Structure formats: structure tokens, C-alpha cells
Short mmCIF file of C-alpha atoms and ligand atoms in Angstrom, two decimals:
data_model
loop_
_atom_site.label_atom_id
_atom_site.label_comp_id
_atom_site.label_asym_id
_atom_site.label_seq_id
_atom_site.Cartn_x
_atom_site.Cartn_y
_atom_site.Cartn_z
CA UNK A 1338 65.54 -34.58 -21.27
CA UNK A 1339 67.24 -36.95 -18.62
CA UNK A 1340 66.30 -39.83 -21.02
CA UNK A 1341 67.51 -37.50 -24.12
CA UNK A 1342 70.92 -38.22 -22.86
CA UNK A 1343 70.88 -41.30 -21.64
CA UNK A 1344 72.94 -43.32 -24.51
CA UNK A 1345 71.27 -46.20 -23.15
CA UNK A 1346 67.76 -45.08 -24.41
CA UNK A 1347 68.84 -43.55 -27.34
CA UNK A 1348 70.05 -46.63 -28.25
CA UNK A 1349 67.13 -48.64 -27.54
CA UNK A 1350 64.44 -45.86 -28.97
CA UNK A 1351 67.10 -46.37 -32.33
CA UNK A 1352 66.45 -49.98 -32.04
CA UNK A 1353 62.90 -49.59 -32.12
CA UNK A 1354 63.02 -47.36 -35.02
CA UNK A 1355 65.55 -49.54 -36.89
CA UNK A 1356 63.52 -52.74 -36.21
CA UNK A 1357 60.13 -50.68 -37.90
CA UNK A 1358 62.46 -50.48 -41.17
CA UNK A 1359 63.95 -53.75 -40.82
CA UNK A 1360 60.64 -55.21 -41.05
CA UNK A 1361 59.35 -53.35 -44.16
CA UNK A 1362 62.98 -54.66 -45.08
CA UNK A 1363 62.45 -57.76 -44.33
CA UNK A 1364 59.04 -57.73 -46.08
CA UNK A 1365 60.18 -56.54 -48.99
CA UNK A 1366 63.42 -59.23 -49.18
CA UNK A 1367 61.08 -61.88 -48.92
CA UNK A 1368 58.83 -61.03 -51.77
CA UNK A 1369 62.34 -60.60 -53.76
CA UNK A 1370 63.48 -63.89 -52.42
CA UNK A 1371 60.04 -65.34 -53.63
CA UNK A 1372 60.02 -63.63 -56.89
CA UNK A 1373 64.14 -65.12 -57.47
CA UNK A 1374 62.68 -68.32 -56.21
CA UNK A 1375 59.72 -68.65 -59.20
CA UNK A 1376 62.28 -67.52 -61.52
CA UNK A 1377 65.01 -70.36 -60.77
CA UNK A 1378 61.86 -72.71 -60.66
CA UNK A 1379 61.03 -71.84 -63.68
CA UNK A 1380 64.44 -71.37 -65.69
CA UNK A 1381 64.76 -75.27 -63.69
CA UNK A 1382 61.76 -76.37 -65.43
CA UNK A 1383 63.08 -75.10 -68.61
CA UNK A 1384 66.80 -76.62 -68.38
CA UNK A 1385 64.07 -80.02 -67.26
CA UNK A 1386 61.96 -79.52 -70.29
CA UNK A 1387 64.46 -79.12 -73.06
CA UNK A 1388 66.95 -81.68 -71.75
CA UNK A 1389 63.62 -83.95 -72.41
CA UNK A 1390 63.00 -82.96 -75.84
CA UNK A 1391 66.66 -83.15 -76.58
CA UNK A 1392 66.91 -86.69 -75.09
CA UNK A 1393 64.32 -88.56 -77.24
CA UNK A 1394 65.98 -87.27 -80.78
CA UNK A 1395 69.43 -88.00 -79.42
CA UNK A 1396 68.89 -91.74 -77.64
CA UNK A 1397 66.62 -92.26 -81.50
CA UNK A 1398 70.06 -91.25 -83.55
CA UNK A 1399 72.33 -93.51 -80.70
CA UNK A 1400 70.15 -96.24 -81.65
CA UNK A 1401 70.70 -95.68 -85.34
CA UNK A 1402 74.46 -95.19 -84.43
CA UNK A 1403 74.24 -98.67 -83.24
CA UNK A 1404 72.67 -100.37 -86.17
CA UNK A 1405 75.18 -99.06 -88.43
CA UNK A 1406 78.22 -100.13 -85.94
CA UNK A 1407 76.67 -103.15 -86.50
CA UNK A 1408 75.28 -103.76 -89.80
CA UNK A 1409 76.23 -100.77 -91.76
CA UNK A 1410 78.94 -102.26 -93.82
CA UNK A 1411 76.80 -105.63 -94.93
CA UNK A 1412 73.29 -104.46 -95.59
CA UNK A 1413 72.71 -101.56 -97.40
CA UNK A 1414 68.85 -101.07 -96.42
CA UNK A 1415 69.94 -100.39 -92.86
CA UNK A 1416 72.30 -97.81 -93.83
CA UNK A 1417 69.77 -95.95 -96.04
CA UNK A 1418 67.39 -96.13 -93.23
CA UNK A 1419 69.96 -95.43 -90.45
CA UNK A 1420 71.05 -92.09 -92.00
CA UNK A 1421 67.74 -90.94 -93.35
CA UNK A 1422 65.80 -91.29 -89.82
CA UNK A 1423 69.21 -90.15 -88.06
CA UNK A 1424 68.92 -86.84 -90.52
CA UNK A 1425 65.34 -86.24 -89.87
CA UNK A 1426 66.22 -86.22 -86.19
CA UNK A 1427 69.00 -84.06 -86.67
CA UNK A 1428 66.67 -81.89 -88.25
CA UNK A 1429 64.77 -81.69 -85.13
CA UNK A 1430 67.38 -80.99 -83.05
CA UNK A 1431 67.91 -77.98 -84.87
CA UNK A 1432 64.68 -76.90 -85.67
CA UNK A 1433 64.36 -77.01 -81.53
CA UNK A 1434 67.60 -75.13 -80.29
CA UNK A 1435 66.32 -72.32 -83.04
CA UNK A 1436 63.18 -72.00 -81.84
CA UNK A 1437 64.51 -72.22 -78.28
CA UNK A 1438 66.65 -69.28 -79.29
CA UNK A 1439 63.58 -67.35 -80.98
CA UNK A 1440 61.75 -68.02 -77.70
CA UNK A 1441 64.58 -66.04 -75.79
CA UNK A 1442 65.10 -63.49 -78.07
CA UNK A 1443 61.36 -62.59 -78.38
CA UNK A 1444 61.31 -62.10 -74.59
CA UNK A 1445 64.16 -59.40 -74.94
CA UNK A 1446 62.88 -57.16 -77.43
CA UNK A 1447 63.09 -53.95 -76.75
CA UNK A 1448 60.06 -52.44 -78.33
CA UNK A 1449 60.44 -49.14 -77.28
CA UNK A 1450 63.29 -49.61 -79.74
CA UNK A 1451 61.83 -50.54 -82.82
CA UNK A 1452 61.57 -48.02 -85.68
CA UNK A 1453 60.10 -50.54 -88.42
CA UNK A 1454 56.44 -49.70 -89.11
CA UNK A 1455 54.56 -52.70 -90.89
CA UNK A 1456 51.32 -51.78 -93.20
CA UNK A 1457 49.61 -54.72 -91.50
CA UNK A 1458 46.93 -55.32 -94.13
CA UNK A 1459 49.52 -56.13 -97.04
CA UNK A 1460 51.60 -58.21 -94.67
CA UNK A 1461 48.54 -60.47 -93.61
CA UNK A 1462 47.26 -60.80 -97.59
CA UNK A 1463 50.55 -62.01 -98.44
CA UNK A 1464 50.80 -64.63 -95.88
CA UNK A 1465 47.83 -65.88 -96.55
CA UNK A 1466 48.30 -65.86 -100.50
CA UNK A 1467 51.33 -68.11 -99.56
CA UNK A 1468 49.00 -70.42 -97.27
CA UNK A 1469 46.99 -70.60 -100.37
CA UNK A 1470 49.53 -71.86 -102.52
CA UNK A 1471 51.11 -74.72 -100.70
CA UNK A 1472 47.84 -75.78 -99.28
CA UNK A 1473 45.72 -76.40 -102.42
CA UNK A 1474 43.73 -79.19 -100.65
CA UNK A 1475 42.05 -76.62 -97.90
CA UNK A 1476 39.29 -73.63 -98.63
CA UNK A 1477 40.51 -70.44 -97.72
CA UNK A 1478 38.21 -67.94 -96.84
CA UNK A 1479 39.39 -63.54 -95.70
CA UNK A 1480 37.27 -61.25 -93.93
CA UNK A 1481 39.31 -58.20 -95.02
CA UNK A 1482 37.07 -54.80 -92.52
CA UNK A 1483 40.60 -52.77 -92.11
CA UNK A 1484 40.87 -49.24 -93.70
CA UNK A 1485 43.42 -49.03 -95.70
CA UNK A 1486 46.92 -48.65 -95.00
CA UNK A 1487 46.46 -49.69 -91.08
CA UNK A 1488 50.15 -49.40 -89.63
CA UNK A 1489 51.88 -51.30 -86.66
CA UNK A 1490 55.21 -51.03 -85.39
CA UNK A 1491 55.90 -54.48 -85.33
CA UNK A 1492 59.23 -55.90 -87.17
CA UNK A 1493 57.92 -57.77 -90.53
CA UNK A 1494 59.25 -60.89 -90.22
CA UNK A 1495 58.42 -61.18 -86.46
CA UNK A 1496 54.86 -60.73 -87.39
CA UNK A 1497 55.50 -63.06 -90.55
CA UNK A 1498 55.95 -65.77 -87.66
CA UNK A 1499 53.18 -65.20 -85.77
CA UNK A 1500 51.42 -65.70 -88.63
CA UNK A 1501 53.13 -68.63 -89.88
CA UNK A 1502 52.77 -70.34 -86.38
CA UNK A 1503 48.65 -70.30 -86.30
CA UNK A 1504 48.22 -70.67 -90.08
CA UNK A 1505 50.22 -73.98 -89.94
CA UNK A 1506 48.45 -75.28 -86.61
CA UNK A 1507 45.70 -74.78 -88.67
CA UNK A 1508 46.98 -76.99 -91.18
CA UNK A 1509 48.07 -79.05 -88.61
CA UNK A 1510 45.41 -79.65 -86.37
CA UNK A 1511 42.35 -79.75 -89.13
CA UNK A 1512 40.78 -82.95 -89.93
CA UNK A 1513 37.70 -83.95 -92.30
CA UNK A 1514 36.79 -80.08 -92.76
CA UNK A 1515 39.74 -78.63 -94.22
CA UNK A 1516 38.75 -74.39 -94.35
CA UNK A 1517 41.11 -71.77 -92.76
CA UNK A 1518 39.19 -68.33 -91.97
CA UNK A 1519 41.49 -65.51 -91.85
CA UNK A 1520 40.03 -61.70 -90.65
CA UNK A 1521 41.44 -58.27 -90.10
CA UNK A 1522 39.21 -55.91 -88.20
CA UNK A 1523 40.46 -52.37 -86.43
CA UNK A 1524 38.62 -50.42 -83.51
CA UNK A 1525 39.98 -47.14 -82.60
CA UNK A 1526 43.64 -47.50 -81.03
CA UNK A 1527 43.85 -51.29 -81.96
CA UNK A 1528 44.19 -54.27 -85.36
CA UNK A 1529 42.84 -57.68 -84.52
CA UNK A 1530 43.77 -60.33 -87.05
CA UNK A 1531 42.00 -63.82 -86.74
CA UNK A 1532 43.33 -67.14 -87.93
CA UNK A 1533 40.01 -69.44 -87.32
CA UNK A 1534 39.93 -73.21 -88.57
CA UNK A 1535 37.35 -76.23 -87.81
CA UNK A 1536 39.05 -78.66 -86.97
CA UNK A 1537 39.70 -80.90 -84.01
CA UNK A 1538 39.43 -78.02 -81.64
CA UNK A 1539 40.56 -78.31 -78.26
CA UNK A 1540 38.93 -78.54 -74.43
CA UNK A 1541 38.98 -75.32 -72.66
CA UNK A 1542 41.52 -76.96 -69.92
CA UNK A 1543 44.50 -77.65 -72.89
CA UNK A 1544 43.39 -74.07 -74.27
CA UNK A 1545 44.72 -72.28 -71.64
CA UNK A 1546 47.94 -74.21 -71.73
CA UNK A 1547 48.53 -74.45 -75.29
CA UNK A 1548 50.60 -71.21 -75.06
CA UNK A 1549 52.93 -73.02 -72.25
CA UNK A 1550 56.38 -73.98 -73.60
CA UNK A 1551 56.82 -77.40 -74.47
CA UNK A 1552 52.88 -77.96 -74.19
CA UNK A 1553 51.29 -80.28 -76.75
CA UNK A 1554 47.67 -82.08 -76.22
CA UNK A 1555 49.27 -85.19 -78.01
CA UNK A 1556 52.73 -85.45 -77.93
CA UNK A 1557 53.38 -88.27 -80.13
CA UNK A 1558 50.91 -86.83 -83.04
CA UNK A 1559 52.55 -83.65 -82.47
CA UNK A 1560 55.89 -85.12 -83.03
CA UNK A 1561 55.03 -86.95 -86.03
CA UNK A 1562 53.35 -83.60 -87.54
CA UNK A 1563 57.32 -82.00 -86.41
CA UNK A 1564 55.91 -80.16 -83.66
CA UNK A 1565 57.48 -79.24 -80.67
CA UNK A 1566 55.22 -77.33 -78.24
CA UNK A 1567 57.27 -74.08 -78.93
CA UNK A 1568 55.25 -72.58 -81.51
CA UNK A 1569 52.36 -70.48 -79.97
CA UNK A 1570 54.32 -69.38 -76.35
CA UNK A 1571 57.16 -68.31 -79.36
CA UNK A 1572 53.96 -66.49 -80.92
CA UNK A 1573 52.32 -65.46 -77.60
CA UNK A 1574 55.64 -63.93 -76.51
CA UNK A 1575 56.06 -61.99 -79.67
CA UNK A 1576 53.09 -60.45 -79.77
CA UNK A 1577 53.33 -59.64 -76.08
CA UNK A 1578 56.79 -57.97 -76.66
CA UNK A 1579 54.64 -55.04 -78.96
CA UNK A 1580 52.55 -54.40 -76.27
CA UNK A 1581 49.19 -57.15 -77.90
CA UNK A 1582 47.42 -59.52 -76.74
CA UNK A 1583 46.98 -63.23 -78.16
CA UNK A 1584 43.48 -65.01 -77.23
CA UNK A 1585 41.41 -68.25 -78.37
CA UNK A 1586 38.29 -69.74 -78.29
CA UNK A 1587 38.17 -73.54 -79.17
CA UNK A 1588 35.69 -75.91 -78.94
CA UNK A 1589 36.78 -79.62 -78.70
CA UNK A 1590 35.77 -81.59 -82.24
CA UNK A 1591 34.73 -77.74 -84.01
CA UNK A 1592 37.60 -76.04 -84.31
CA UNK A 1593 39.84 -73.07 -82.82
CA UNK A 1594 39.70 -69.12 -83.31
CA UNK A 1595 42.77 -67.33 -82.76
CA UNK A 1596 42.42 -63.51 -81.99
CA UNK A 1597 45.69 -61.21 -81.96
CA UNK A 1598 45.21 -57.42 -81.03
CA UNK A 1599 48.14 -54.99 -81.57
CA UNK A 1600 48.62 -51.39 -81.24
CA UNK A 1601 48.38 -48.98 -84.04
CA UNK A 1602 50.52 -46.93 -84.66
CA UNK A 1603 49.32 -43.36 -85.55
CA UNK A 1604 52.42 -41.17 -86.51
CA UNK A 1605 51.51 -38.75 -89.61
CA UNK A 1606 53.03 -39.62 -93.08
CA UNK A 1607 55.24 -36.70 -94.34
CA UNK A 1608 52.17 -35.60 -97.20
CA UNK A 1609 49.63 -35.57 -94.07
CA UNK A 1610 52.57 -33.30 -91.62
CA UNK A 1611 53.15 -31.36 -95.07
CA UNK A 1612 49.04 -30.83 -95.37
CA UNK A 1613 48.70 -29.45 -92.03
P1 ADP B 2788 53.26 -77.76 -81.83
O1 ADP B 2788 54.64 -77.67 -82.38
O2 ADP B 2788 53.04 -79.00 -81.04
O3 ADP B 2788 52.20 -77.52 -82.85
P2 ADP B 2788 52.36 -75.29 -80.56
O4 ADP B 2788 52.92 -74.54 -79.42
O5 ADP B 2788 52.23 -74.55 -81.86
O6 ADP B 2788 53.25 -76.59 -80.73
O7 ADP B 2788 50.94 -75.85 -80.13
C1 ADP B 2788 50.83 -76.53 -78.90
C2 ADP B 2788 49.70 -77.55 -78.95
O8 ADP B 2788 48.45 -76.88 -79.04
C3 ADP B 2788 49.75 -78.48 -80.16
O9 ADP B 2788 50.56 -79.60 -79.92
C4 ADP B 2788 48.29 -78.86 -80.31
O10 ADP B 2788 47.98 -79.92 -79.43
C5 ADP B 2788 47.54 -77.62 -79.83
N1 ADP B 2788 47.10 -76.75 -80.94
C6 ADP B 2788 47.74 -75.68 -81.45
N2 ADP B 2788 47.04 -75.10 -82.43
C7 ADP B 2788 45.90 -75.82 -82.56
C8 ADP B 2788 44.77 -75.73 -83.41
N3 ADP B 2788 44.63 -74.78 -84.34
N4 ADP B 2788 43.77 -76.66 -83.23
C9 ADP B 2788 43.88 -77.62 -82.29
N5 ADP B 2788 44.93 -77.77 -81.48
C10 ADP B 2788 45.94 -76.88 -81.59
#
């Protein structure tokens, strides 16, 4: 009791107490301060990455800038030249800050509010269809195993672009054997689609970085195909925002199989509530 009241113990028995918590305190500050550290690393790396893209197109039309300062006026090849490659880079500028906006809108979707519910099968026929049009020089080949009318709540034209992004790597990144294999396949709660070519393929180190932004196995053959690394983390982000899953298997010189899984989404139709 005699130590009860003495303020001096009560002080230090406190200070024991308080320096228990301060510690799980402290614990838990540090992991914040570590998981605020990996994010400004990382936003750093992006602010590094796309001031690198953006320099190359930029010093390209200060270069063409130049020639016409100088030459513009007199020769009329160089200003043909000069404002056709300056537009083409132009064009990549702004093909790059959208996507770079796509990219940060597709992490902040919030998918618990979305209310548009996508018949998947239709969605998928069509985009290929297109593919099959404006590609008249490849083989395209469906594996169609969905039941019909197989929902997801995905919005359309976000799910257009995921599609859009692996059917034209496909394009892209096939050589001699030009065939794109498309599937759709469901198991009980999920829809997988596949986009499968056979073409150059890739090793299984640059698969699992292909989804990084900015990452390209060649960047110069990239470039000159209009690429700019952003298309599958753009696609892998999507699909993550509905709560899939992206995947591939690639082999290097036979090709690359890409495999998205999304939810699907169950709610009754009216005639089914009605039939109950
Ligand atoms: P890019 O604009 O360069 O095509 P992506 O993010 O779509 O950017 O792809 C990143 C890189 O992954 C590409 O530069 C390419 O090297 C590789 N890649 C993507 N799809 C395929 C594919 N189907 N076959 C082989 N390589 C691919």
C-alpha cells in the first residue's frame, strides 16, 4: 500500500506500462513508415519512368524544331519530314499521358460501385469479330465452352480494353506463324477468357515483368510497333480492380497464353425472381 501512494512509483510502474504500448507503438509506426517509404519509392520511380518516356519524344520533336529553324523556309523535303515525324511523336506523347491517366484511374475504381453487368460471351465475340476484320493476314481460331448468357459486372468498355490490349500484343508480338486462339471457359463462381498466340513468346524471367509499368523486352522494337510498356499493367490493373486475376504462360520462340478469370455475377433476371 506504502508503494500505492508513493507518486514516485506510480509514476515509474506508469512508465513501465506506457513504455509496453510505446513499443507496440513504435512497432507499428515503423511498419507505417516502411509502407509510406515503398510508396514514395515507388510514385519516385514513376515521376523517373515517365519523365524518361516523355524525354525521348520531346528531345526527337526539338531536333525537328531545329531543322526547320534552319532549313524550313528553303527546302521543302525537310519541312514535310520535320512535321510528319514531329506529328507522329506528338502522337505519342498523347497516346502516353492517356494511358498514364487510364493506368490511374483503373487503380481507383470503386467496384463495389459498379452497377453495369456485361453478358461476357457477346462482348468477347465481338472483339474478336473486329480482330478478324482488320487483321485479314492472321488465322483466327475461338474455343467458345461458356453457357449462355454468362454475366460479369465489369464496365463494357473497360473489359473492351483488356481485350484490345492482349489481342493487339498478339498482333504485335507474332512472327512467321500468324494464328490468334481466343477461348471462353466458366467453372462454378468464375469466366476465364484466353487470348493465346505463337509467336515469339517470351522467357519466364520478362514474363513475370511484362505486367510492370513501363516494361518492354525490346524497347526500341516496341517503340517502333507504338508501344509503350503501359498496356498489360493498364490491363492487369483493370482486371484486378473487379476482383480477377490476369496470368500467362509463354515459352520463348512458341508463343504466349494469356488467362483472365473474373467473377460471375449471379443476381436473378426479373423472369427467373418472377418464376420463383
Ligand atoms: P507494349 O506497349 O510495349 O506492347 P505492354 O505492356 O502491352 O507494352 O507489353 C510489355 C512487353 O511485353 C512488350 O513490350 C513485349 O516485349 C512483351 N509482350 C507483351 N505481349 C506479348 C506477347 N503476346 N508475346 C510476346 N511478348 C509480349
Amino acid at each position: 500500500e506504502a508503494l500505492q501512494d508513493d507518486p514516485m512509483t506510480s509514476v515509474r510502474a506508469k512508465k513501465i506500462h506506457a513504455n509496453d504500448e510505446f513499443s507496440d507503438l513504435t512497432t507499428v509506426l515503423n511498419r507505417m513508415i516502411d509502407r509510406l517509404q515503398n510508396l514514395i519509392g515507388a510514385q519516385q520511380q514513376f515521376v523517373s519512368d515517365v519523365s524518361h518516356e516523355l524525354r525521348t519524344p520531346v528531345t526527337i520533336v526539338k531536333g525537328h524544331m531545329d531543322l526547320l529553324n534552319r532549313w524550313g523556309k528553303d527546302e521543302p523535303e525537310v519541312l514535310d519530314d520535320s512535321i510528319k515525324s514531329s506529328l507522329v511523336e506528338m502522337q505519342r506523347m498523347e497516346t502516353l499521358i492517356n494511358e498514364m491517366l487510364n493506368l490511374t484511374r483503373a487503380e481507383q475504381i470503386p467496384i463495389e460501385n459498379i452497377q453495369e453487368v456485361t453478358e461476357i460471351g457477346g462482348l468477347v465475340h465481338r472483339v474478336f469479330d473486329n480482330f478478324k476484320l482488320i487483321h485479314p493476314e492472321f488465322i483466327f481460331t475461338f474455343d467458345d465452352d461458356l453457357s449462355n448468357h454468362a454475366n460479369v459486372k465489369v464496365r463494357q468498355d473497360h473489359m473492351e480494353q483488356i481485350l484490345i490490349i492482349l489481342a493487339d500484343n498478339a498482333v504485335k508480338y507474332s512472327l512467321e506463324r500468324r494464328e490468334i486462339h481466343f477461348a471462353l471457359s466458366q467453372t462454378p463462381n468464375r469466366v476465364e477468357i484466353g487470348v493465346q498466340d505463337f509467336g515469339e513468346g517470351l522467357s519466364s524471367e520478362d514474363a513475370q515483368r511484362v505486367f510492370d509499368r513501363f516494361y518492354r523486352v525490346d524497347k526500341a522494337r516496341s517503340r517502333a510497333k507504338g508501344g509503350n510498356g503501359l498496356g498489360l499493367s493498364i490491363a492487369q490493373r483493370l482486371v484486378e480492380a473487379y476482383g480477377g486475376e490476369i496470368t500467362l504462360e509463354s515459352a520463348l520462340g512458341s508463343g504466349s497464353a494469356f488467362t483472365i478469370r473474373l467473377p460471375l455475377y449471379k443476381e436473378k433476371t426479373d423472369a427467373e425472381k418472377l418464376s420463383d
